[in-house]
Each structure stands twice: as structure tokens, then as C-alpha cells.
mmCIF file of C-alpha atoms in Angstrom:
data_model
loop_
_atom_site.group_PDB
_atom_site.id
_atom_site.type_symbol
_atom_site.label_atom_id
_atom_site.label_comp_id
_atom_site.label_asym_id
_atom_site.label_seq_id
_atom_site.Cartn_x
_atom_site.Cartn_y
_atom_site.Cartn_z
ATOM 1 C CA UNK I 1 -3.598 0.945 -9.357
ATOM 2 C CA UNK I 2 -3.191 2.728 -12.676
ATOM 3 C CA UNK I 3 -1.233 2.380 -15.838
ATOM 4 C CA UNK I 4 1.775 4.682 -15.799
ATOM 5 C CA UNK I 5 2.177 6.343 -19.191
ATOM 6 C CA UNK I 6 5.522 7.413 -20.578
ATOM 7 C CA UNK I 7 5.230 10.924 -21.830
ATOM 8 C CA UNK I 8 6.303 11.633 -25.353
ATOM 9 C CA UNK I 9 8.947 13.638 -24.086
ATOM 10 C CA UNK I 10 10.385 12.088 -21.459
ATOM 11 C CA UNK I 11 12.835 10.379 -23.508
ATOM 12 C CA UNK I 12 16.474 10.646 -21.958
ATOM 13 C CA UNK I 13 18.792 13.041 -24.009
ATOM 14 C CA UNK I 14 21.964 11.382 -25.564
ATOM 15 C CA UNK I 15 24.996 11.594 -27.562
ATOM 16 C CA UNK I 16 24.229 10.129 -31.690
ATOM 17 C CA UNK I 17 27.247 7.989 -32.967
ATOM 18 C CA UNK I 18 27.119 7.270 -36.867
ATOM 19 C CA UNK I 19 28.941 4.648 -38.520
ATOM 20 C CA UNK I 20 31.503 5.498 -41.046
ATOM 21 C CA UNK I 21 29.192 5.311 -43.903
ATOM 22 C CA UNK I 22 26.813 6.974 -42.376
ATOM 23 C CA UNK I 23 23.639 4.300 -42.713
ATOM 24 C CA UNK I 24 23.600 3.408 -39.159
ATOM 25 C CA UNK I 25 22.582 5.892 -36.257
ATOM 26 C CA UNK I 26 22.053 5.097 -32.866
ATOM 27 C CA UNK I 27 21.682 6.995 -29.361
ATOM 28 C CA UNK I 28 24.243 6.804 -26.447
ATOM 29 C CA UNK I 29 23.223 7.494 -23.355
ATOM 30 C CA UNK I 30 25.935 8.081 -20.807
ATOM 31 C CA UNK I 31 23.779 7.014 -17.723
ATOM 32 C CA UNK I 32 22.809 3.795 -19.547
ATOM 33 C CA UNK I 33 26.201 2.721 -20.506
ATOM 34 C CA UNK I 34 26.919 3.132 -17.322
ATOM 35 C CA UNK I 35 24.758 1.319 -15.562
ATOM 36 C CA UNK I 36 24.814 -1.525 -18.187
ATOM 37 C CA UNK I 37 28.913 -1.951 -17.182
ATOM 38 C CA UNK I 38 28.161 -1.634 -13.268
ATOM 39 C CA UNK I 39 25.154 -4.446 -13.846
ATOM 40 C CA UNK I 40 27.828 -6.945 -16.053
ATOM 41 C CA UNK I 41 30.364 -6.104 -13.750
ATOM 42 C CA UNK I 42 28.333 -7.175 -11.022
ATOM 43 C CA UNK I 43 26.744 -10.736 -12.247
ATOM 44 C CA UNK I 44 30.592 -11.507 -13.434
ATOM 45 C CA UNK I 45 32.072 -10.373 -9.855
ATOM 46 C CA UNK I 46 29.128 -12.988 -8.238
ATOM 47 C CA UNK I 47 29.266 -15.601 -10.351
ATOM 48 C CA UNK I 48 32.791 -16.042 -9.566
ATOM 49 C CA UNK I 49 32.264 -16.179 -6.363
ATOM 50 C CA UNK I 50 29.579 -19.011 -6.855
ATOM 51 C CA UNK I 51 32.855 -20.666 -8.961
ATOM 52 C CA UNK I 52 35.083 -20.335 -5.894
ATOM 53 C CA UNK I 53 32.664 -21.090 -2.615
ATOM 54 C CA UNK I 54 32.109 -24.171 -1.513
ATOM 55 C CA UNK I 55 33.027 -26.960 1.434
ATOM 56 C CA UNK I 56 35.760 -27.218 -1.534
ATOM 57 C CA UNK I 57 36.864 -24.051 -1.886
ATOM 58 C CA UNK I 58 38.937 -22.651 -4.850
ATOM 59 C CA UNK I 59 41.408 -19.481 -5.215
ATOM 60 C CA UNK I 60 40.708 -17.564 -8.243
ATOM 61 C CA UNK I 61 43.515 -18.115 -10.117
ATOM 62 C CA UNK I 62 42.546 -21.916 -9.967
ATOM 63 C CA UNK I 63 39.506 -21.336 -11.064
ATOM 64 C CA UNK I 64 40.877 -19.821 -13.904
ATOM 65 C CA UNK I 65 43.179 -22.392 -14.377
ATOM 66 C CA UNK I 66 40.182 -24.970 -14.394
ATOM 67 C CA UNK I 67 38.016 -22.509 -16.740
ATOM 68 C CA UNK I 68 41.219 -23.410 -19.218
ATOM 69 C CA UNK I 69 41.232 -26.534 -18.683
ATOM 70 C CA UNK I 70 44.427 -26.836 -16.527
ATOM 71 C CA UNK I 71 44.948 -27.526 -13.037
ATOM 72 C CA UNK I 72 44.218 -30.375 -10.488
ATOM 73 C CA UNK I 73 41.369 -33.228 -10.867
ATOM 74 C CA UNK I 74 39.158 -31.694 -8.257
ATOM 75 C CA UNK I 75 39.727 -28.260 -9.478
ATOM 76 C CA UNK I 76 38.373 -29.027 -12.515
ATOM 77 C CA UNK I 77 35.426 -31.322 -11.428
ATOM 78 C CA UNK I 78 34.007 -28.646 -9.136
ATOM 79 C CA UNK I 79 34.488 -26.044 -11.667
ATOM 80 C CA UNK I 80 33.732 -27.285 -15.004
ATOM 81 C CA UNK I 81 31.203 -30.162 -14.141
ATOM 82 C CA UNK I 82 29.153 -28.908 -10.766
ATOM 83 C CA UNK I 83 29.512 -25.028 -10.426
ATOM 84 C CA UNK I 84 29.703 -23.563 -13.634
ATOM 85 C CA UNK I 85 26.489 -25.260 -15.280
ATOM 86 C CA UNK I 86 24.604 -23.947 -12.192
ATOM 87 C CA UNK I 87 25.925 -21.059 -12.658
ATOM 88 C CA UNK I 88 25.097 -20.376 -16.147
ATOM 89 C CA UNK I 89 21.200 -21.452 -15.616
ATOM 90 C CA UNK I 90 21.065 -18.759 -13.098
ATOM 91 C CA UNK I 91 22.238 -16.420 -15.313
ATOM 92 C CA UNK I 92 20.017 -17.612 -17.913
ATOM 93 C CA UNK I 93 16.770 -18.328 -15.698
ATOM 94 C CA UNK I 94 17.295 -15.052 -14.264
ATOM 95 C CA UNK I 95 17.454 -13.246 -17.845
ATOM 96 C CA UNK I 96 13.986 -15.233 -18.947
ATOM 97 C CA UNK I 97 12.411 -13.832 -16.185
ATOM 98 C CA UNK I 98 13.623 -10.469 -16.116
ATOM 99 C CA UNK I 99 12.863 -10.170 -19.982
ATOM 100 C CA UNK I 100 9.647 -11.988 -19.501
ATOM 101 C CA UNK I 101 8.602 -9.698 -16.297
ATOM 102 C CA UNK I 102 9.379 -6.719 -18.770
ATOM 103 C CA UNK I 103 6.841 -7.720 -21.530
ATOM 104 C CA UNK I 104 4.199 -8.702 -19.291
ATOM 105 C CA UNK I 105 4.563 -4.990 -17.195
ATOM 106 C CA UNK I 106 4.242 -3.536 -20.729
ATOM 107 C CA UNK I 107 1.701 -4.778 -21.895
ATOM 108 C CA UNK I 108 -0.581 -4.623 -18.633
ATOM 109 C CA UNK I 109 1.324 -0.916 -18.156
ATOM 110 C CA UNK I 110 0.819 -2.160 -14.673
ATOM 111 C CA UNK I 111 3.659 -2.609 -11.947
ATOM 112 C CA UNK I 112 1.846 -5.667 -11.250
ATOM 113 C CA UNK I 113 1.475 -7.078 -14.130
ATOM 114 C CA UNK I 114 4.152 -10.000 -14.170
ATOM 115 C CA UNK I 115 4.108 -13.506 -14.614
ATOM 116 C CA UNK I 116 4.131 -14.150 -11.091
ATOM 117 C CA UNK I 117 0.756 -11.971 -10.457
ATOM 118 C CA UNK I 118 -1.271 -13.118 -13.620
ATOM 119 C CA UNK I 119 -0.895 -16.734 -13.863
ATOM 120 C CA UNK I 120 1.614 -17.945 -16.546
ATOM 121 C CA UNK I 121 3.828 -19.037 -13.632
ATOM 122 C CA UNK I 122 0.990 -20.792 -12.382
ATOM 123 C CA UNK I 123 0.364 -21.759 -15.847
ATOM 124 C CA UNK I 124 3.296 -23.414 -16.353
ATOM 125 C CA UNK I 125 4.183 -25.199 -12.909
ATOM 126 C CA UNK I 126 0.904 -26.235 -13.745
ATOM 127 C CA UNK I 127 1.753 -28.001 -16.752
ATOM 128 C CA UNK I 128 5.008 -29.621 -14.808
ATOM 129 C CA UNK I 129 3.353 -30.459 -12.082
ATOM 130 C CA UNK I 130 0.181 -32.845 -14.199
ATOM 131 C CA UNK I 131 3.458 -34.284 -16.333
ATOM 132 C CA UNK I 132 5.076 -35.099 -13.275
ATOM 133 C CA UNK I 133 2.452 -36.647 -11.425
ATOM 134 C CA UNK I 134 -0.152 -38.352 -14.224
ATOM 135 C CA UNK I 135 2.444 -39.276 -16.130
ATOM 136 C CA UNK I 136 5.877 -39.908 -14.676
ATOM 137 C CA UNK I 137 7.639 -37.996 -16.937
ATOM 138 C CA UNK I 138 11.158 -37.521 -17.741
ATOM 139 C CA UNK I 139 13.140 -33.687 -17.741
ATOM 140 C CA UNK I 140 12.327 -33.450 -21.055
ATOM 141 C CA UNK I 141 9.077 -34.333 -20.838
ATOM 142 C CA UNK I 142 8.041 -31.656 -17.424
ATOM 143 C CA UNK I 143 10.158 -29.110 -19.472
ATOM 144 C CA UNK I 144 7.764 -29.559 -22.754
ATOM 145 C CA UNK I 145 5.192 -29.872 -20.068
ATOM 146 C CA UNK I 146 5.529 -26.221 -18.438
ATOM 147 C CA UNK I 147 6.128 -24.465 -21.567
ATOM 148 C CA UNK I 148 2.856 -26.136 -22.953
ATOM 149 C CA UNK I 149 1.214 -24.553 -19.391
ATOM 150 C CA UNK I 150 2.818 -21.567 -19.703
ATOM 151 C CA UNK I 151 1.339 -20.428 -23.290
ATOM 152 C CA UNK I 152 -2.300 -22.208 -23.097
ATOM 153 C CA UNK I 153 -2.490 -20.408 -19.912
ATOM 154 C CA UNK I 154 -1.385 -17.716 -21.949
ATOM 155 C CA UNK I 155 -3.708 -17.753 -24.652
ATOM 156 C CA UNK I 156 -6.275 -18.090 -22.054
ATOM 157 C CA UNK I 157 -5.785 -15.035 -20.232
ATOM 158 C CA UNK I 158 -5.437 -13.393 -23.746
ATOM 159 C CA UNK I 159 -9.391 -14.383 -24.673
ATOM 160 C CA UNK I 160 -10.757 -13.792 -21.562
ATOM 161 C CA UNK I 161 -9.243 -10.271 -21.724
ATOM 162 C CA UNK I 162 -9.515 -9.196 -24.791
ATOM 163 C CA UNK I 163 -12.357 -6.519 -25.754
ATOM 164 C CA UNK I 164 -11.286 -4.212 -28.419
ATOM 165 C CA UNK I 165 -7.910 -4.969 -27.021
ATOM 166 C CA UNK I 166 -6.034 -6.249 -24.082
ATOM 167 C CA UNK I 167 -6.228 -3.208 -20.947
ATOM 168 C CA UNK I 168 -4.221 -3.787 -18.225
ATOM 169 C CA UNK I 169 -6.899 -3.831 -15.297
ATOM 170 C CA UNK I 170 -8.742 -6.895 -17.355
ATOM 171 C CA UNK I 171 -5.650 -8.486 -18.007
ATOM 172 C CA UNK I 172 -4.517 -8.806 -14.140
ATOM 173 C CA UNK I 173 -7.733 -9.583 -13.035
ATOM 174 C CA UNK I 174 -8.563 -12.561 -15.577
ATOM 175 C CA UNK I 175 -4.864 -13.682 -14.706
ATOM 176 C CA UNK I 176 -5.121 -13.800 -11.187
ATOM 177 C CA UNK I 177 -8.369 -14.997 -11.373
ATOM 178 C CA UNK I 178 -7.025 -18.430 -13.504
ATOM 179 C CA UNK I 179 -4.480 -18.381 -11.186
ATOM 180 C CA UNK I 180 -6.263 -19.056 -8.060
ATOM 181 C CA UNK I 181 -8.053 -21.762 -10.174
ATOM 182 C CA UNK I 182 -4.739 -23.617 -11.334
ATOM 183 C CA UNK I 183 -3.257 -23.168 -7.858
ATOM 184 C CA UNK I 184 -6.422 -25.429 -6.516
ATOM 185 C CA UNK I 185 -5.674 -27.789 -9.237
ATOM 186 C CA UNK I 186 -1.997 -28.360 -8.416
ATOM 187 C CA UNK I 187 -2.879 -28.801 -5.008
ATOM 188 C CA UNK I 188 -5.561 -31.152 -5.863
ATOM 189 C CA UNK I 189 -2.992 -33.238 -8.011
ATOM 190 C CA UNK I 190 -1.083 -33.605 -5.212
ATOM 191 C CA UNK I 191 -2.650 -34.749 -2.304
ATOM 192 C CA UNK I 192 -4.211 -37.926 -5.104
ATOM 193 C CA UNK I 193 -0.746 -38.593 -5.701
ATOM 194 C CA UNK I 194 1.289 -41.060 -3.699
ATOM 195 C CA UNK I 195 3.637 -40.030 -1.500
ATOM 196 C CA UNK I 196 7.045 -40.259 -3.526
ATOM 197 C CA UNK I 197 5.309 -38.300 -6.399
ATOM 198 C CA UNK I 198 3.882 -35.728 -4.525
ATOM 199 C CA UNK I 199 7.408 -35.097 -2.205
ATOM 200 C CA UNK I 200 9.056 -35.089 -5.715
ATOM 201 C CA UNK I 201 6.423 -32.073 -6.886
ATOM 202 C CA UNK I 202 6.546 -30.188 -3.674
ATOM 203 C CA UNK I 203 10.184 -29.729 -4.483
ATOM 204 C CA UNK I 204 9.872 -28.890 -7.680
ATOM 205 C CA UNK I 205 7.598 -26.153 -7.054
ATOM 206 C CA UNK I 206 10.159 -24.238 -4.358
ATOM 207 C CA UNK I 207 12.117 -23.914 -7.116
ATOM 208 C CA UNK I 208 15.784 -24.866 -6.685
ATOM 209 C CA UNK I 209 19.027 -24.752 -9.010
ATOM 210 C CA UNK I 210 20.532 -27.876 -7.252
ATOM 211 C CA UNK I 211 22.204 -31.104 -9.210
ATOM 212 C CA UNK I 212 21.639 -28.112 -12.675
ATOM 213 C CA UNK I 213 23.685 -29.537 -14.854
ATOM 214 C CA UNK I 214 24.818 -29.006 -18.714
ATOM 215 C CA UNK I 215 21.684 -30.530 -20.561
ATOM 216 C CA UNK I 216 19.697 -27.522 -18.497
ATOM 217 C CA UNK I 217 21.923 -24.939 -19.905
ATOM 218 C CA UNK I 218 21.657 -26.025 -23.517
ATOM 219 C CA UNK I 219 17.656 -26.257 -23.281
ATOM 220 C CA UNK I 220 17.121 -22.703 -21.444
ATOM 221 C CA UNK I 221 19.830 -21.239 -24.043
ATOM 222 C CA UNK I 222 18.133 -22.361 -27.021
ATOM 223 C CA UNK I 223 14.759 -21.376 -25.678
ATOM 224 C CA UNK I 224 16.131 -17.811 -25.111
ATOM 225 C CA UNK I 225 18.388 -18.061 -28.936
ATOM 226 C CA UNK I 226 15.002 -18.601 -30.398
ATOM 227 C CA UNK I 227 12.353 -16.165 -28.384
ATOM 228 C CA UNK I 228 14.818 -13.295 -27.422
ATOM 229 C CA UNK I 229 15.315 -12.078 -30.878
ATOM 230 C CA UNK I 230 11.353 -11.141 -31.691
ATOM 231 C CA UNK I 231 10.605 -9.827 -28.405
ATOM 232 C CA UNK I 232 13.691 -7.618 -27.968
ATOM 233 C CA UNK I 233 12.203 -6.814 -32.325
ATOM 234 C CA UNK I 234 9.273 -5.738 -30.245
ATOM 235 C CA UNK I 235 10.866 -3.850 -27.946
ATOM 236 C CA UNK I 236 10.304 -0.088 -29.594
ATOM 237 C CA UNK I 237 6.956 -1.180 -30.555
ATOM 238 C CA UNK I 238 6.303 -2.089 -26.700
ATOM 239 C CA UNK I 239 7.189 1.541 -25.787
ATOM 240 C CA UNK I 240 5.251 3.186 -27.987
ATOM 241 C CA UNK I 241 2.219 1.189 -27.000
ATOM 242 C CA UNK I 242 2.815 2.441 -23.596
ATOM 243 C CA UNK I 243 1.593 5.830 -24.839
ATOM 244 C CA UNK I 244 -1.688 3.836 -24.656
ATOM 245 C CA UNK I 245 -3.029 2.112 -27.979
ATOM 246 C CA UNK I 246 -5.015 4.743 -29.806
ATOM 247 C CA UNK I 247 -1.520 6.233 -29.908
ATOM 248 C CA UNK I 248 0.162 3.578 -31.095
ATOM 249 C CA UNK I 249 -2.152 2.488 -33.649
ATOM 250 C CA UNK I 250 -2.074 6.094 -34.958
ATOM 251 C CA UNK I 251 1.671 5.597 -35.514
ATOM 252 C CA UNK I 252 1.595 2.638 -37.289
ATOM 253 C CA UNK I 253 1.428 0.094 -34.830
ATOM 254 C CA UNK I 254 -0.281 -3.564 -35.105
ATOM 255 C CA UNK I 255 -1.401 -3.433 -31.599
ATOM 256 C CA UNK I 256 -3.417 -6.909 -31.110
ATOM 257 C CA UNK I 257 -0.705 -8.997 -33.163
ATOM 258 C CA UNK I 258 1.947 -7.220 -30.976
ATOM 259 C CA UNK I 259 -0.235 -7.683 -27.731
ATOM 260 C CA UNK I 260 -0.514 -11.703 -29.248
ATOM 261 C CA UNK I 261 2.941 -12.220 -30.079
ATOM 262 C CA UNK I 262 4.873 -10.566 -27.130
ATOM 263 C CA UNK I 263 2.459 -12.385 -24.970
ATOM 264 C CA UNK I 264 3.038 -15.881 -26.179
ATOM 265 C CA UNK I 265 6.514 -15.446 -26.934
ATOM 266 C CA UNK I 266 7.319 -14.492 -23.333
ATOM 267 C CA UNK I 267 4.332 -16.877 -21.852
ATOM 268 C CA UNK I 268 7.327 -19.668 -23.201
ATOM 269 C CA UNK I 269 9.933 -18.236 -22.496
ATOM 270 C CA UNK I 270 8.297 -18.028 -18.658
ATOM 271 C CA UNK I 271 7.634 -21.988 -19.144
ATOM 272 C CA UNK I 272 11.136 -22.281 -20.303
ATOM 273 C CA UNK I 273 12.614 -20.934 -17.144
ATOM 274 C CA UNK I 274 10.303 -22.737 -15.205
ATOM 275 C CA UNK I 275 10.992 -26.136 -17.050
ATOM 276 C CA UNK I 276 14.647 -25.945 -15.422
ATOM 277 C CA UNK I 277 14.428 -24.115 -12.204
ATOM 278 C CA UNK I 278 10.938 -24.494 -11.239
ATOM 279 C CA UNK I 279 8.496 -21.496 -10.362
ATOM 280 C CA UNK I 280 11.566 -19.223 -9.070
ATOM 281 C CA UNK I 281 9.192 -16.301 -7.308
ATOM 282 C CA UNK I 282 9.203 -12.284 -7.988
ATOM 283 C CA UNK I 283 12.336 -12.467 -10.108
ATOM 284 C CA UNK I 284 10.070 -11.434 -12.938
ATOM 285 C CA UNK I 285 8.127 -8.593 -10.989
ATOM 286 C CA UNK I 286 10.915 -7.294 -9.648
ATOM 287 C CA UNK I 287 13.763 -6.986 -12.094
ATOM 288 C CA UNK I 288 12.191 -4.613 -14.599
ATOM 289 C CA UNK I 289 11.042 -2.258 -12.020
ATOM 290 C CA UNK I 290 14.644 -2.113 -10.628
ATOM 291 C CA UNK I 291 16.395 -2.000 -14.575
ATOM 292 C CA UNK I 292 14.019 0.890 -14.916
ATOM 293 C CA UNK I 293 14.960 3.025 -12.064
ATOM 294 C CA UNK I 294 18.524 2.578 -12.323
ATOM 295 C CA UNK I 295 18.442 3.465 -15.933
ATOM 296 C CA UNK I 296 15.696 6.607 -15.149
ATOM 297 C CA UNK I 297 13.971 5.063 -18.115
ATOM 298 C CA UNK I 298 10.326 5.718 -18.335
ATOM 299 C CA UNK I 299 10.096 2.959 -21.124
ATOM 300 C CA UNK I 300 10.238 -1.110 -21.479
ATOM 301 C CA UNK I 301 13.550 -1.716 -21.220
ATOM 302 C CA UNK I 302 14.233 -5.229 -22.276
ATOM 303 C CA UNK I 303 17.998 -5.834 -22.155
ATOM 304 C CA UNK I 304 18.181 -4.029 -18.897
ATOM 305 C CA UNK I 305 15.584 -6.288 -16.964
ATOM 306 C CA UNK I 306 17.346 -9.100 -18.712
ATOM 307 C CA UNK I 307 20.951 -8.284 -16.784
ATOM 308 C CA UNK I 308 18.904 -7.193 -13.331
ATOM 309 C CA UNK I 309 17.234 -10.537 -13.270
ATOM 310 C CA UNK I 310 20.506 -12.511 -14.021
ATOM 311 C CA UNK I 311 21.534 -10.527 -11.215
ATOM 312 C CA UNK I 312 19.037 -11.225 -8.613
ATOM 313 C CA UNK I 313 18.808 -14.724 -9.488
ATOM 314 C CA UNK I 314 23.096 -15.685 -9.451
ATOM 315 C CA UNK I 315 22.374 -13.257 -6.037
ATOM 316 C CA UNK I 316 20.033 -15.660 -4.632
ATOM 317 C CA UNK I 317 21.517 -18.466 -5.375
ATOM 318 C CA UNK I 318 24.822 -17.349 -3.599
ATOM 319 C CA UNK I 319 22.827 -16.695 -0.524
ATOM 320 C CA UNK I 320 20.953 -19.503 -0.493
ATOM 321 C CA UNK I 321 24.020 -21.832 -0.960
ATOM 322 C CA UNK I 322 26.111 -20.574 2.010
ATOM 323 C CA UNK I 323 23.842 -18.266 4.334
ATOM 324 C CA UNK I 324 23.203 -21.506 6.075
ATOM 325 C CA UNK I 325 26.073 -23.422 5.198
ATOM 326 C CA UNK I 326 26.289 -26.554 5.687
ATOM 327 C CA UNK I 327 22.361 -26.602 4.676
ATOM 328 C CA UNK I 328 21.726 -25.265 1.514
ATOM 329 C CA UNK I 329 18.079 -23.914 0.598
ATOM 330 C CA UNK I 330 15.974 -23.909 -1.920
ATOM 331 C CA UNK I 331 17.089 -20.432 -4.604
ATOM 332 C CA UNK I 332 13.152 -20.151 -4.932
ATOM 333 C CA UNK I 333 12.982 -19.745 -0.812
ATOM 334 C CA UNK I 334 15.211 -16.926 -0.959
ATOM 335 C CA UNK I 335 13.631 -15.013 -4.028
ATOM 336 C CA UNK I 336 11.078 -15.254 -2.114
ATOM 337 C CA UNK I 337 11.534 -13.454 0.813
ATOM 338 C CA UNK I 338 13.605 -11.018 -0.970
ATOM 339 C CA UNK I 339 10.532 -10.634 -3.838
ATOM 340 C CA UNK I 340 7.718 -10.636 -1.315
ATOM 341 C CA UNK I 341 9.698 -7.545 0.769
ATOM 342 C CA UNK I 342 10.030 -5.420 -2.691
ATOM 343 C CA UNK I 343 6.102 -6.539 -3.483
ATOM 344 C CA UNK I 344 4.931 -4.762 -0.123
ATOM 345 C CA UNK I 345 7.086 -2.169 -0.640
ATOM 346 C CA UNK I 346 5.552 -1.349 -4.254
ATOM 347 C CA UNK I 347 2.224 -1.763 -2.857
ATOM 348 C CA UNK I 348 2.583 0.735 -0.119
ATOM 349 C CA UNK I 349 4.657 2.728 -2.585
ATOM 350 C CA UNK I 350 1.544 3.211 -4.912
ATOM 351 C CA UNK I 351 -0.952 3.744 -1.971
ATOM 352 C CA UNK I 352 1.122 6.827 -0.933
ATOM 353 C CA UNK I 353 1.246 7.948 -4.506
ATOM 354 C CA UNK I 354 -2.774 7.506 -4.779
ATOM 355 C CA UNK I 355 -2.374 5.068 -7.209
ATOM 356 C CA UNK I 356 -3.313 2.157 -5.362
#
């Protein structure tokens, strides 16, 4: 499969709006607005319903009612203290991933080249998983745990691939290669743990959103408060290093520190995600490719993976709470199914193209 190069010119045309003073310029594009507002609308139009079904259902007026603060006891219990913290970390898992899926495609300029394919998921449930198991750890500690996984897997993968640079063939390779290797360790960790450990990791490694509560939203928020910021800084420097890297070096850019920081930046913010939800499958590989064709955008486009993975992910998670209602499944069960389906599509997508 090859890297697929933006062309200089294939930048969408637009409408430029000025501030009053004139010092700030920026580019509307109708098709992206657009888009954006149908995306919002949608993760706000599911995650009420995820507010509202239940074996307790609620009207939405109640639930709005309970949102305020008002209403009956069990209104407000289901709402405010069981849905809506559940709710929230699937918005905010899904965003990490979709972000994180966004960098990694960048830099590798490789469909492919996500999280999920090159080993910093592995990385990180890796990291969980030995917490969990050697040492009994609490959420705090498997949280601290997977984001440690996450970015020494990361800075791994970085040294094994690096040769005047990071290409995207070496970088998949090396990943899935270290993958495969911390896969056999996991496994290996688990069958010489007992059996309530080992049950307890198995679990964990589905990846589920049940019993999420408030302490998970606060520690997945503050992960993305602090990494969002540089890598959405990145974000024009990501594009033009798309052009490939002579290119980008010829316009100015720092192309290993950029390959460094984006990587390690969203190596944690993949560990963060994984800390609270476990190793959620093809979120990451799938949102940006989806953000990018319904924006017709031939370039990284950060915010826009962030809103379609929030939007697969709250998705999922409705489905896999009522499709087999009673039963509820596992979110990660679901993502995968749905994430394996759009992975043979792509694949068969870039044989026909010759690029596979």
C-alpha cells in the first residue's frame, strides 16, 4: 500500500472572514461547516438517547429536568450519577482516538497506519494488563500503567524506524512487528495469573464503558486539556509534511521533532483512552478516514476525526447497551465488528485501486 500525497493544490476553495481590525484571517469553507453541524448534531441527538434508554426509561423533558437539577429521585440518579458520566467518556474516549488515529495516519501517510495496526494499543493494554496482574493495582495505578505502555511502546517504534526519518512502510512494519511481540506477552501474563486476575484482565481488554463513572471523566478530560492543544498546534505542520518531508523541510518545517512530538503526544493520549475504556478496537483507524471523506479533505484533519470518533464510539455504545437488551455487551465487541467490516473494506478498496 502506498502513501497518499495531498497535492499542493488540492486545497478546498473558501470564503475569507476578517475580524474587525483586520489582524485575524481565516478560511470558511461551506462544506466543512456543514458537515461539522450535521456531526455535533448527531453525537448530541445520540447521546440523549443514551440519557433516556434504559430498563428505566426517561422522557426528554425529564431528562432535562434532571440535567437542571430538578425532578424526581430516580430521575436524577439515572441521569446525573449512571448515564451521563458514561456518556461523557464516550464522547471523550471516542475523540482520543479519533484525534490519535489522525496523527498516527499522518505521519505513516498510510490508511493503515493507526494505533490499532502499529502497536501503541498493544502498547498500552500492555502496560494495564502487567499493572493489573504483577501488581494488583488500583484505577489509578492501570491508568498510569497504559499511558506508560502506550509512549515506551511509542518511543520504541520511533527508534526502530527511524533512518533519516520516520517513512511510513518502516513505521507499520516495526509497529506491527512489536505488536505481535506484546500480544504474546499479554497472553503469557495471563495464563501465570490466577484465575480471578486473569478473568479481571480478559475483561479489561474487550474494552467496555460499564460502571464509567465521574473520576473517569475528569482523568480522560485532563489528559485531552493537556495533549489536544500541541497536537491540534501541529496540525498545519502535519499537512504539509504530507507533501512528503523534503517538502516540508524546504518550507520550514522541523520534521523529526514534529515526527517525535506528535508521536508521543498522541502515543498518551492513546494510553489515556485506553486507561478508562480499555483497548476500544478500530475507532482510531476508522474515524479519520470517514472525517476525511465527508469533509473531501485531502489533509489531516484533526478536529474532524475528533467529532467522527465521539460519534462512533457514543454509536457503539448505544448499540451495545440495548441491541440485546436485557444483556448488555461489551462497547469494544461492537467496535469491533463494525471496525473489522470498514478494515476489509479499505483493504479491498486499495487492492482495486492498485495500491495494495
Amino acid at each position: 500500500m502506498t502513501a497518499t500525497t495531498p497535492r499542493a493544490g488540492s486545497v478546498r476553495s473558501g470564503r475569507p472572514v476578517r475580524t474587525r481590525s483586520g489582524r485575524v484571517s481565516f478560511l470558511v469553507r461551506p462544506r466543512t461547516a456543514a458537515v461539522t453541524g450535521a456531526l455535533v448534531a448527531a453525537i448530541a441527538a445520540v447521546f440523549a438517547a443514551l440519557l433516556m434508554l434504559g430498563e428505566y426509561e426517561i422522557t426528554l423533558p425529564r431528562v432535562a429536568a434532571a440535567l437542571a437539577g430538578q425532578g424526581e429521585r430516580l430521575d436524577l440518579f439515572f441521569v446525573r450519577d449512571v448515564r451521563l458520566p458514561r456518556a461523557w467518556v464516550a464522547v471523550l474516549v471516542g475523540a482520543s482516538l479519533g484525534v490519535a488515529g489522525a496523527v498516527f495516519q499522518s505521519l505513516s501517510r498510510n490508511p493503515l497506519g493507526s494505533p490499532d495496526i502499529i502497536g501503541f494499543t498493544g502498547g498500552a493494554a500492555t502496560g494495564a494488563v502487567l499493572t493489573i496482574l504483577a501488581f494488583g493495582g488500583s484505577m489509578l495505578q492501570v491508568s498510569l500503567g497504559a499511558v506508560a505502555g502506550g509512549v515506551a511502546t511509542a518511543g520504541l517504534v520511533y527508534l526502530l524506524a527511524m533512518k533519516n526519518g520516520v517513512q511510513g512502510y518502516r513505521l507499520i512494519l516495526v509497529g506491527i512487528g512489536i505488536s505481535a511481540m506484546l500480544t504474546s506477552v499479554r497472553d503469557y501474563l495471563i495464563t501465570r495469573a490466577d484465575l480471578t486476575d486473569a478473568k479481571a484482565a480478559q475483561v479489561w481488554m474487550i474494552g467496555s464503558l460499564n460502571a464509567r463513572g465521574w473520576t473517569e471523566v475528569i482523568a480522560v478530560a485532563v489528559c485531552m486539556a493537556v495533549l489536544l492543544p500541541p497536537l491540534l498546534a501541529m496540525g498545519p505542520r502535519l499537512r504539509l509534511m504530507e507533501m512528503g518531508e523534503q517538502t516540508a523541510h524546504a518550507l520550514g518545517v522541523p520534521v523529526q521533532r514534529t515526527q517525535a512530538v506528535a508521536l508521543l503526544a498522541a502515543s498518551a493520549l492513546t494510553g489515556a483512552a485506553i486507561a478508562v475504556a480499555g483497548p476500544i478496537a478500530f475507532i482510531a483507524l476508522a474515524a479519520p478516514q470517514l472525517a476525511r471523506r465527508l469533509l473531501r479533505s485531502t489533509g489531516t484533519t484533526l478536529f474532524g476525526a475528533a467529532l467522527m470518533g465521539a460519534l462512533l464510539l457514543v454509536t457503539a455504545d448505544l448499540v451495545a447497551q440495548h441491541a440485546l437488551s436485557p444483556a448488555q455487551l461489551p462497547v469494544g465487541a461492537v467496535t469491533a465488528v463494525i471496525g473489522g467490516s470498514y478494515l476489509v473494506w479499505l483493504l479491498y478498496r486499495e487492492w482495486r485501486t492498485g495500491r495494495a
